[in-house]
Coordinates of C-alpha atoms in Angstrom, one line a residue:
M1 CA 27.9 14.4 5.8
D2 CA 27.8 15.9 2.3
L3 CA 26.1 13.3 0.0
S4 CA 25.8 15.6 -3.0
K5 CA 28.1 13.2 -5.0
I6 CA 25.6 10.4 -4.9
I7 CA 22.7 12.8 -5.4
D8 CA 24.3 13.6 -8.7
L9 CA 24.3 9.9 -9.5
K10 CA 20.5 9.8 -9.6
G11 CA 20.4 8.7 -13.2
K12 CA 22.7 5.8 -12.5
A13 CA 20.8 4.9 -9.4
A14 CA 17.4 5.0 -11.3
Q15 CA 18.7 2.7 -14.0
Y16 CA 20.0 0.3 -11.4
M17 CA 16.5 0.2 -9.9
I18 CA 14.8 -0.3 -13.3
D19 CA 17.2 -3.2 -14.1
E20 CA 16.6 -4.9 -10.8
I21 CA 12.8 -4.5 -10.9
T22 CA 12.8 -5.9 -14.5
Y23 CA 14.9 -8.9 -13.3
I24 CA 12.5 -9.6 -10.5
C25 CA 9.4 -9.3 -12.7
N26 CA 10.9 -11.5 -15.4
T27 CA 12.5 -14.1 -13.2
F28 CA 10.3 -15.0 -10.3
E29 CA 6.8 -16.2 -9.9
K30 CA 3.9 -13.8 -9.4
R31 CA 4.1 -12.1 -6.0
D32 CA 0.6 -12.0 -4.7
P33 CA 0.4 -11.9 -0.9
G34 CA 1.6 -15.1 0.8
S35 CA 2.8 -16.6 -2.4
K36 CA 5.9 -18.4 -3.5
G37 CA 6.8 -15.5 -5.7
E38 CA 6.7 -13.1 -2.7
H39 CA 9.0 -15.4 -0.8
Q40 CA 11.4 -15.7 -3.8
A41 CA 11.6 -11.9 -4.1
C42 CA 12.3 -11.5 -0.4
E43 CA 15.1 -14.1 -0.6
Y44 CA 16.6 -12.3 -3.5
A45 CA 16.4 -9.0 -1.8
V46 CA 18.3 -10.4 1.2
E47 CA 21.1 -11.6 -1.1
K48 CA 21.3 -8.1 -2.6
M49 CA 21.2 -6.4 0.8
K50 CA 24.2 -8.5 1.9
E51 CA 26.1 -7.6 -1.3
L52 CA 25.4 -3.9 -0.7
G53 CA 27.0 -4.0 2.7
C54 CA 24.2 -4.9 5.1
D55 CA 25.6 -6.4 8.3
R56 CA 22.3 -8.1 9.1
A57 CA 19.8 -9.3 6.4
Y58 CA 17.1 -11.8 6.9
V59 CA 13.7 -13.1 5.8
E60 CA 10.9 -13.5 8.4
E61 CA 7.6 -15.4 8.1
F62 CA 4.2 -14.3 9.4
K63 CA 0.8 -15.9 9.3
E64 CA -2.0 -14.2 7.3
N65 CA -5.3 -14.8 5.5
P66 CA -4.7 -12.8 2.3
G67 CA -8.0 -13.7 0.7
S68 CA -9.9 -11.7 3.4
F69 CA -8.8 -8.3 2.3
F70 CA -11.1 -8.3 -0.7
G71 CA -13.1 -11.2 0.6
W72 CA -15.2 -8.9 2.8
I73 CA -16.9 -7.9 -0.5
Y74 CA -18.6 -11.3 -0.7
F75 CA -20.1 -10.8 2.8
T76 CA -21.1 -7.2 2.3
I77 CA -22.7 -7.7 -1.1
T78 CA -24.5 -10.8 0.0
C79 CA -25.9 -8.8 2.9
C80 CA -27.1 -6.2 0.3
F81 CA -29.0 -8.9 -1.6
L82 CA -30.5 -10.3 1.6
A83 CA -31.5 -6.8 2.6
L84 CA -33.2 -6.3 -0.8
I85 CA -35.2 -9.5 -0.4
S86 CA -36.1 -8.8 3.3
Y87 CA -37.3 -5.3 2.4
F88 CA -40.5 -6.6 0.8
F89 CA -41.3 -8.8 3.8
I90 CA -39.6 -7.5 7.0
P91 CA -38.1 -4.0 6.4
A92 CA -36.6 -4.1 9.9
L93 CA -34.5 -7.1 8.9
S94 CA -33.4 -5.3 5.8
I95 CA -31.9 -2.5 8.0
V96 CA -30.0 -5.2 10.0
F97 CA -28.5 -6.7 6.8
I98 CA -27.4 -3.4 5.3
A99 CA -26.0 -2.2 8.6
L100 CA -24.1 -5.5 9.0
G101 CA -22.7 -5.3 5.4
L102 CA -21.6 -1.7 5.8
T103 CA -20.0 -2.3 9.2
L104 CA -17.9 -5.2 7.7
C105 CA -16.8 -2.9 4.9
F106 CA -15.8 -0.1 7.3
L107 CA -13.9 -2.4 9.7
Q108 CA -12.2 -4.7 7.2
F109 CA -11.4 -2.1 4.5
G110 CA -11.8 1.3 6.2
L111 CA -9.7 0.4 9.3
Y112 CA -7.9 -2.8 8.0
K113 CA -9.2 -4.9 11.0
K114 CA -9.2 -8.7 10.9
I115 CA -12.9 -9.2 11.0
V116 CA -13.5 -12.0 8.4
D117 CA -9.9 -13.3 8.2
K118 CA -10.8 -16.6 9.8
F119 CA -13.1 -17.5 6.9
F120 CA -10.2 -17.6 4.5
K121 CA -7.2 -19.9 4.0
E122 CA -4.2 -19.2 6.2
Q123 CA -1.0 -18.7 4.3
I124 CA 2.6 -17.7 5.1
G125 CA 3.8 -14.2 4.2
H126 CA 7.4 -13.0 4.1
N127 CA 9.3 -9.8 5.0
A128 CA 12.9 -9.1 4.0
T129 CA 15.0 -6.7 6.2
G130 CA 18.5 -5.5 6.0
F131 CA 20.6 -3.1 8.2
K132 CA 23.9 -1.4 7.4
K133 CA 25.8 -0.2 10.4
P134 CA 27.8 3.0 10.4
S135 CA 31.5 3.1 10.9
G136 CA 31.1 4.4 14.5
E137 CA 28.5 4.1 17.3
V138 CA 24.9 4.0 16.2
K139 CA 23.3 7.2 17.3
R140 CA 20.4 7.4 14.9
R141 CA 18.6 5.1 12.4
I142 CA 16.7 5.7 9.1
I143 CA 14.7 2.9 7.4
F144 CA 13.4 2.9 3.8
V145 CA 10.4 0.7 3.2
G146 CA 8.5 -0.6 0.2
H147 CA 6.1 -3.5 -0.2
V148 CA 7.3 -6.4 -2.4
D149 CA 4.0 -8.0 -3.1
A150 CA 1.8 -7.3 -6.0
C151 CA -2.0 -7.1 -6.3
W152 CA -4.6 -9.3 -8.0
E153 CA -5.9 -7.6 -11.1
W154 CA -9.1 -5.5 -10.9
P155 CA -10.9 -6.5 -14.2
F156 CA -13.3 -3.5 -14.1
K157 CA -10.4 -1.1 -13.7
Y158 CA -8.6 -2.7 -16.6
K159 CA -11.6 -2.6 -19.0
F160 CA -13.2 0.7 -18.0
T161 CA -10.3 2.7 -16.5
Y162 CA -10.5 4.4 -13.2
L163 CA -13.6 6.5 -14.1
G164 CA -15.7 3.4 -14.9
F165 CA -14.3 1.7 -11.8
D166 CA -15.1 4.6 -9.6
I167 CA -18.6 5.0 -11.0
H168 CA -19.3 1.3 -10.4
M169 CA -18.1 1.6 -6.8
I170 CA -20.1 4.8 -6.1
L171 CA -23.3 3.3 -7.5
C172 CA -22.9 0.3 -5.2
F173 CA -22.6 2.5 -2.2
I174 CA -25.5 4.7 -3.3
G175 CA -27.7 1.6 -3.8
A176 CA -26.8 0.4 -0.3
F177 CA -27.7 3.7 1.4
Y178 CA -30.8 4.1 -0.8
L179 CA -32.1 0.7 0.4
L180 CA -31.2 1.6 4.0
A181 CA -33.1 4.8 3.8
I182 CA -36.3 3.4 2.3
A183 CA -36.2 0.5 4.8
I184 CA -36.0 3.0 7.7
L185 CA -38.9 5.0 6.1
S186 CA -41.0 1.8 5.8
V187 CA -40.4 0.9 9.4
A188 CA -41.3 4.4 10.4
G189 CA -44.5 4.2 8.5
V190 CA -43.6 7.0 6.0
L191 CA -43.6 4.5 3.1
E192 CA -46.5 2.1 3.0
G193 CA -48.3 -0.2 0.5
S194 CA -47.7 0.2 -3.2
L195 CA -45.5 3.3 -2.6
A196 CA -43.2 1.3 -0.5
T197 CA -43.2 -1.5 -3.1
K198 CA -42.3 1.0 -5.9
F199 CA -39.4 2.4 -4.0
G200 CA -38.2 -1.1 -3.3
L201 CA -38.4 -2.1 -6.9
G202 CA -36.2 1.0 -7.6
T203 CA -33.4 -0.8 -5.8
L204 CA -33.3 -3.4 -8.5
A205 CA -31.5 -0.8 -10.7
F206 CA -28.5 -1.2 -8.4
A207 CA -28.5 -5.0 -8.2
P208 CA -26.3 -5.5 -11.4
F209 CA -23.7 -3.2 -9.9
W210 CA -23.7 -5.2 -6.6
F211 CA -23.4 -8.4 -8.5
G212 CA -20.5 -7.1 -10.4
L213 CA -18.5 -6.6 -7.2
Y214 CA -18.4 -10.3 -6.8
F215 CA -15.9 -10.2 -9.6
M216 CA -14.0 -7.0 -8.6
W217 CA -10.7 -8.9 -8.3
N218 CA -9.4 -11.7 -10.4
K219 CA -7.6 -14.2 -8.1
K220 CA -6.2 -16.0 -11.2
R221 CA -4.3 -13.0 -12.5
V222 CA -1.6 -11.3 -10.5
V223 CA -0.1 -8.1 -11.9
D224 CA 3.7 -7.6 -12.2
G225 CA 3.7 -4.8 -9.7
A226 CA 6.7 -3.1 -11.2
N227 CA 5.4 0.3 -10.1
D228 CA 3.2 -0.9 -7.3
N229 CA 5.4 -1.5 -5.6
L230 CA 8.9 -2.6 -6.6
S231 CA 9.5 1.1 -7.4
G232 CA 9.1 1.8 -3.7
C233 CA 11.3 -1.1 -2.6
Y234 CA 14.2 0.1 -4.7
I235 CA 14.6 3.6 -3.4
G236 CA 16.4 2.3 -0.3
M237 CA 18.3 -0.2 -2.4
G238 CA 19.4 2.5 -4.8
I239 CA 20.8 4.5 -1.9
L240 CA 22.8 1.5 -0.6
K241 CA 24.1 0.8 -4.1
M242 CA 25.4 4.3 -4.7
L243 CA 26.9 4.5 -1.2
Q244 CA 28.8 1.3 -1.8
E245 CA 30.0 2.4 -5.3
E246 CA 31.4 5.6 -3.9
N247 CA 32.9 3.9 -0.8
I248 CA 30.9 6.2 1.5
E249 CA 30.2 5.1 5.1
L250 CA 28.2 7.1 7.5
K251 CA 29.7 7.7 10.9
N252 CA 26.7 7.3 13.2
T253 CA 23.6 6.6 11.2
E254 CA 22.4 3.1 10.6
I255 CA 20.5 2.5 7.4
G256 CA 17.7 0.0 7.2
V257 CA 15.8 -1.4 4.2
I258 CA 12.6 -3.4 4.4
F259 CA 10.8 -5.2 1.7
S260 CA 7.4 -5.7 3.4
G261 CA 5.2 -8.5 2.3
S262 CA 1.4 -8.6 1.8
E263 CA 0.7 -4.9 1.9
E264 CA -2.0 -5.7 -0.7
A265 CA -3.7 -8.0 1.9
G266 CA -4.1 -5.2 4.4
L267 CA -0.6 -4.1 5.5
R268 CA -0.1 -7.6 7.0
G269 CA 3.7 -7.7 6.5
A270 CA 4.3 -4.2 8.0
K271 CA 2.0 -5.0 10.9
A272 CA 3.9 -8.3 11.5
W273 CA 7.2 -6.5 11.3
C274 CA 6.1 -3.9 13.9
E275 CA 4.9 -6.6 16.2
A276 CA 8.3 -8.3 16.1
H277 CA 10.6 -5.3 16.1
K278 CA 9.0 -2.0 17.3
D279 CA 10.6 -2.2 20.7
E280 CA 14.0 -2.6 19.1
M281 CA 13.6 0.8 17.4
N282 CA 13.5 2.8 20.6
D283 CA 17.3 2.6 21.3
V284 CA 18.1 5.6 19.1
P285 CA 16.1 8.2 17.1
T286 CA 14.6 6.2 14.2
F287 CA 12.8 7.7 11.1
I288 CA 10.9 5.4 8.7
Y289 CA 10.1 6.3 5.1
S290 CA 7.5 4.1 3.4
Y291 CA 7.4 4.5 -0.4
D292 CA 4.5 3.3 -2.6
T293 CA 4.1 3.6 -6.4
I294 CA 6.9 6.0 -7.3
T295 CA 5.7 6.7 -10.9
Q296 CA 4.3 10.1 -11.6
S297 CA 6.7 12.9 -11.0
E298 CA 4.1 15.6 -10.9
E299 CA 2.3 13.7 -8.1
L300 CA 5.2 13.2 -5.7
M301 CA 3.6 13.6 -2.3
V302 CA 4.2 13.2 1.4
N303 CA 1.1 11.8 3.0
Y304 CA 0.5 13.4 6.4
R305 CA -2.4 11.1 7.0
D306 CA -2.9 7.5 6.0
L307 CA -5.3 4.5 6.1
N308 CA -8.3 6.2 4.5
G309 CA -7.3 9.4 6.3
T310 CA -7.8 7.9 9.8
V311 CA -4.1 7.6 10.8
K312 CA -1.9 10.6 11.5
V313 CA 1.8 10.0 10.7
D314 CA 4.8 11.8 12.1
K315 CA 5.1 15.5 11.2
D316 CA 8.9 15.8 11.7
V317 CA 9.6 12.8 9.4
S318 CA 7.1 14.2 6.8
D319 CA 8.5 17.7 7.0
L320 CA 12.0 16.5 6.5
F321 CA 11.2 15.0 3.2
I322 CA 9.4 18.2 2.1
E323 CA 12.4 20.3 3.1
A324 CA 14.8 18.0 1.2
C325 CA 12.7 18.4 -1.9
E326 CA 12.6 22.2 -1.5
E327 CA 16.4 22.3 -1.2
L328 CA 16.8 20.3 -4.5
N329 CA 13.9 22.2 -6.2
I330 CA 11.9 19.0 -6.6
P331 CA 8.2 19.7 -6.6
C332 CA 6.5 17.7 -3.8
K333 CA 3.0 18.1 -2.4
K334 CA 1.7 17.8 1.1
G335 CA -1.3 15.4 1.1
M336 CA -3.0 12.4 2.5
V337 CA -4.4 9.0 1.6
P338 CA -8.0 9.9 1.5
P339 CA -11.2 8.0 2.5
L340 CA -11.7 5.1 0.1
G341 CA -8.0 5.5 -0.9
G342 CA -6.8 2.5 1.1
A343 CA -3.5 2.7 2.9
T344 CA 0.3 2.4 2.6
D345 CA 2.7 0.7 5.0
S346 CA 3.4 4.0 6.8
A347 CA 0.0 3.5 8.6
A348 CA 1.1 0.3 10.2
F349 CA 4.4 1.9 11.5
A350 CA 2.5 4.9 12.8
Q351 CA -0.1 2.8 14.5
A352 CA 2.8 0.9 16.2
G353 CA 4.1 4.2 17.7
L354 CA 7.1 4.6 15.3
K355 CA 8.1 7.8 13.6
A356 CA 7.1 7.2 10.0
T357 CA 5.6 8.8 6.9
G358 CA 4.5 7.7 3.5
V359 CA 5.7 9.0 0.1
T360 CA 3.7 8.3 -3.0
A361 CA 3.8 9.5 -6.6
L362 CA 0.4 8.4 -7.9
S363 CA -2.6 10.4 -9.0
H364 CA -5.8 9.8 -7.1
A365 CA -7.3 9.6 -10.7
L366 CA -5.7 6.2 -10.8
P367 CA -3.6 5.6 -14.0
D368 CA -4.3 2.7 -16.3
F369 CA -1.4 0.5 -15.0
Y370 CA -2.6 0.7 -11.3
H371 CA -3.7 -2.8 -10.3
T372 CA -3.9 -4.1 -13.8
R373 CA -1.7 -6.2 -16.1
L374 CA -0.2 -2.9 -17.5
D375 CA 1.9 -2.5 -14.3
T376 CA 5.0 -3.9 -16.1
P377 CA 8.6 -2.7 -16.1
D378 CA 7.8 -0.8 -19.3
A379 CA 5.6 1.5 -17.3
L380 CA 8.4 2.6 -14.9
N381 CA 9.2 6.3 -14.9
K382 CA 13.0 6.9 -14.7
D383 CA 12.5 10.6 -14.1
C384 CA 10.3 10.0 -11.1
L385 CA 12.6 7.4 -9.6
E386 CA 15.5 9.9 -10.0
K387 CA 13.7 12.7 -8.2
C388 CA 12.4 10.5 -5.3
Y389 CA 15.9 8.9 -5.0
A390 CA 17.6 12.3 -4.9
A391 CA 15.2 13.7 -2.3
S392 CA 15.6 10.6 -0.2
V393 CA 19.4 10.9 -0.3
K394 CA 19.0 14.5 0.8
V395 CA 16.8 13.3 3.6
L396 CA 19.5 10.9 4.7
E397 CA 22.1 13.7 4.6
K398 CA 20.0 16.1 6.7
F399 CA 19.1 13.3 9.1
D400 CA 22.7 12.3 9.4
D401 CA 23.5 15.9 10.3
G402 CA 21.0 15.7 13.1
A403 CA 17.9 17.4 11.6
K404 CA 14.6 17.0 13.5
Q405 CA 15.8 14.3 15.9

């Protein structure tokens, strides 16, 4: 079906997104993972999905321990300090503590596993889902996803920008590996006596940076999350809005929209959604597009790998977005979520065996608004929303015509 008419309405669609995002940020409570605000936003999204023609729209609950996602830092940094003390008495024990701390970091943050979750308060997270049936038989399905929750502020990032934040993190890792190295050399007998002590005292230079990580996130301040990630949520809603205004109904393609909860707590909402619904998605060809932080036009990117580069997403789904951008002359890169870059919800869908990809528009040199109080509706970029919306409508058009199924 030719959808050029609603592609041309990209300016109107983007303004609708901005107005809705502004309303959510100004009306509801803060939307940290598992919060009342997250629930309020999901309930509101369901109301809007129904207004926009969704035949099914609902909110679902899931259990989570949101404090664990950054909470691993407490365990890892404590291990570093215990390793520092142990080095001067039992270097072998120092190796054990450092190895334990780095393993927790790798599993909880590197792979998003639930290693320390049980040590943190259990809360209830929420997902909002809507589906709009076509006029005829459902022969294919496309789902647009964005996470509705917002992050706790990163104070170091706010005060020292991404460069200061990155330097801080790098120095913490260098300090951990430095201590591990000299502990191994001490156990091996390469470092002995006063020389071993001098190298050990050198580790004290990293101690202030380790200590600073105890305060890496401020649990008392939750950002608005206008860009990260209501901007991603509203790509799908903008498409539904313009289809409704132009009285366009697809013949055989079902459209889904998901506002996933608690992405900032380790993709918990998307993972819960997959556990509940992945088998239902096998009845017809289903493509899933996950959007995250659609803000910087020059950084529009399809991520072919996610979750710190460890998860490969679907190539056909990814290529279709690139092709749509090429047809509309919209610059779009091929890339990945790199190591230490975290993850987007597309990783959870890909791990569940679903055909998915992630679309971002965010520089890896993280802008000032990212995870800070500056992520307000004023920081939204209408041009970027227009381009991502237009490309997504073109994806829908090509998918509806049977491309890459």
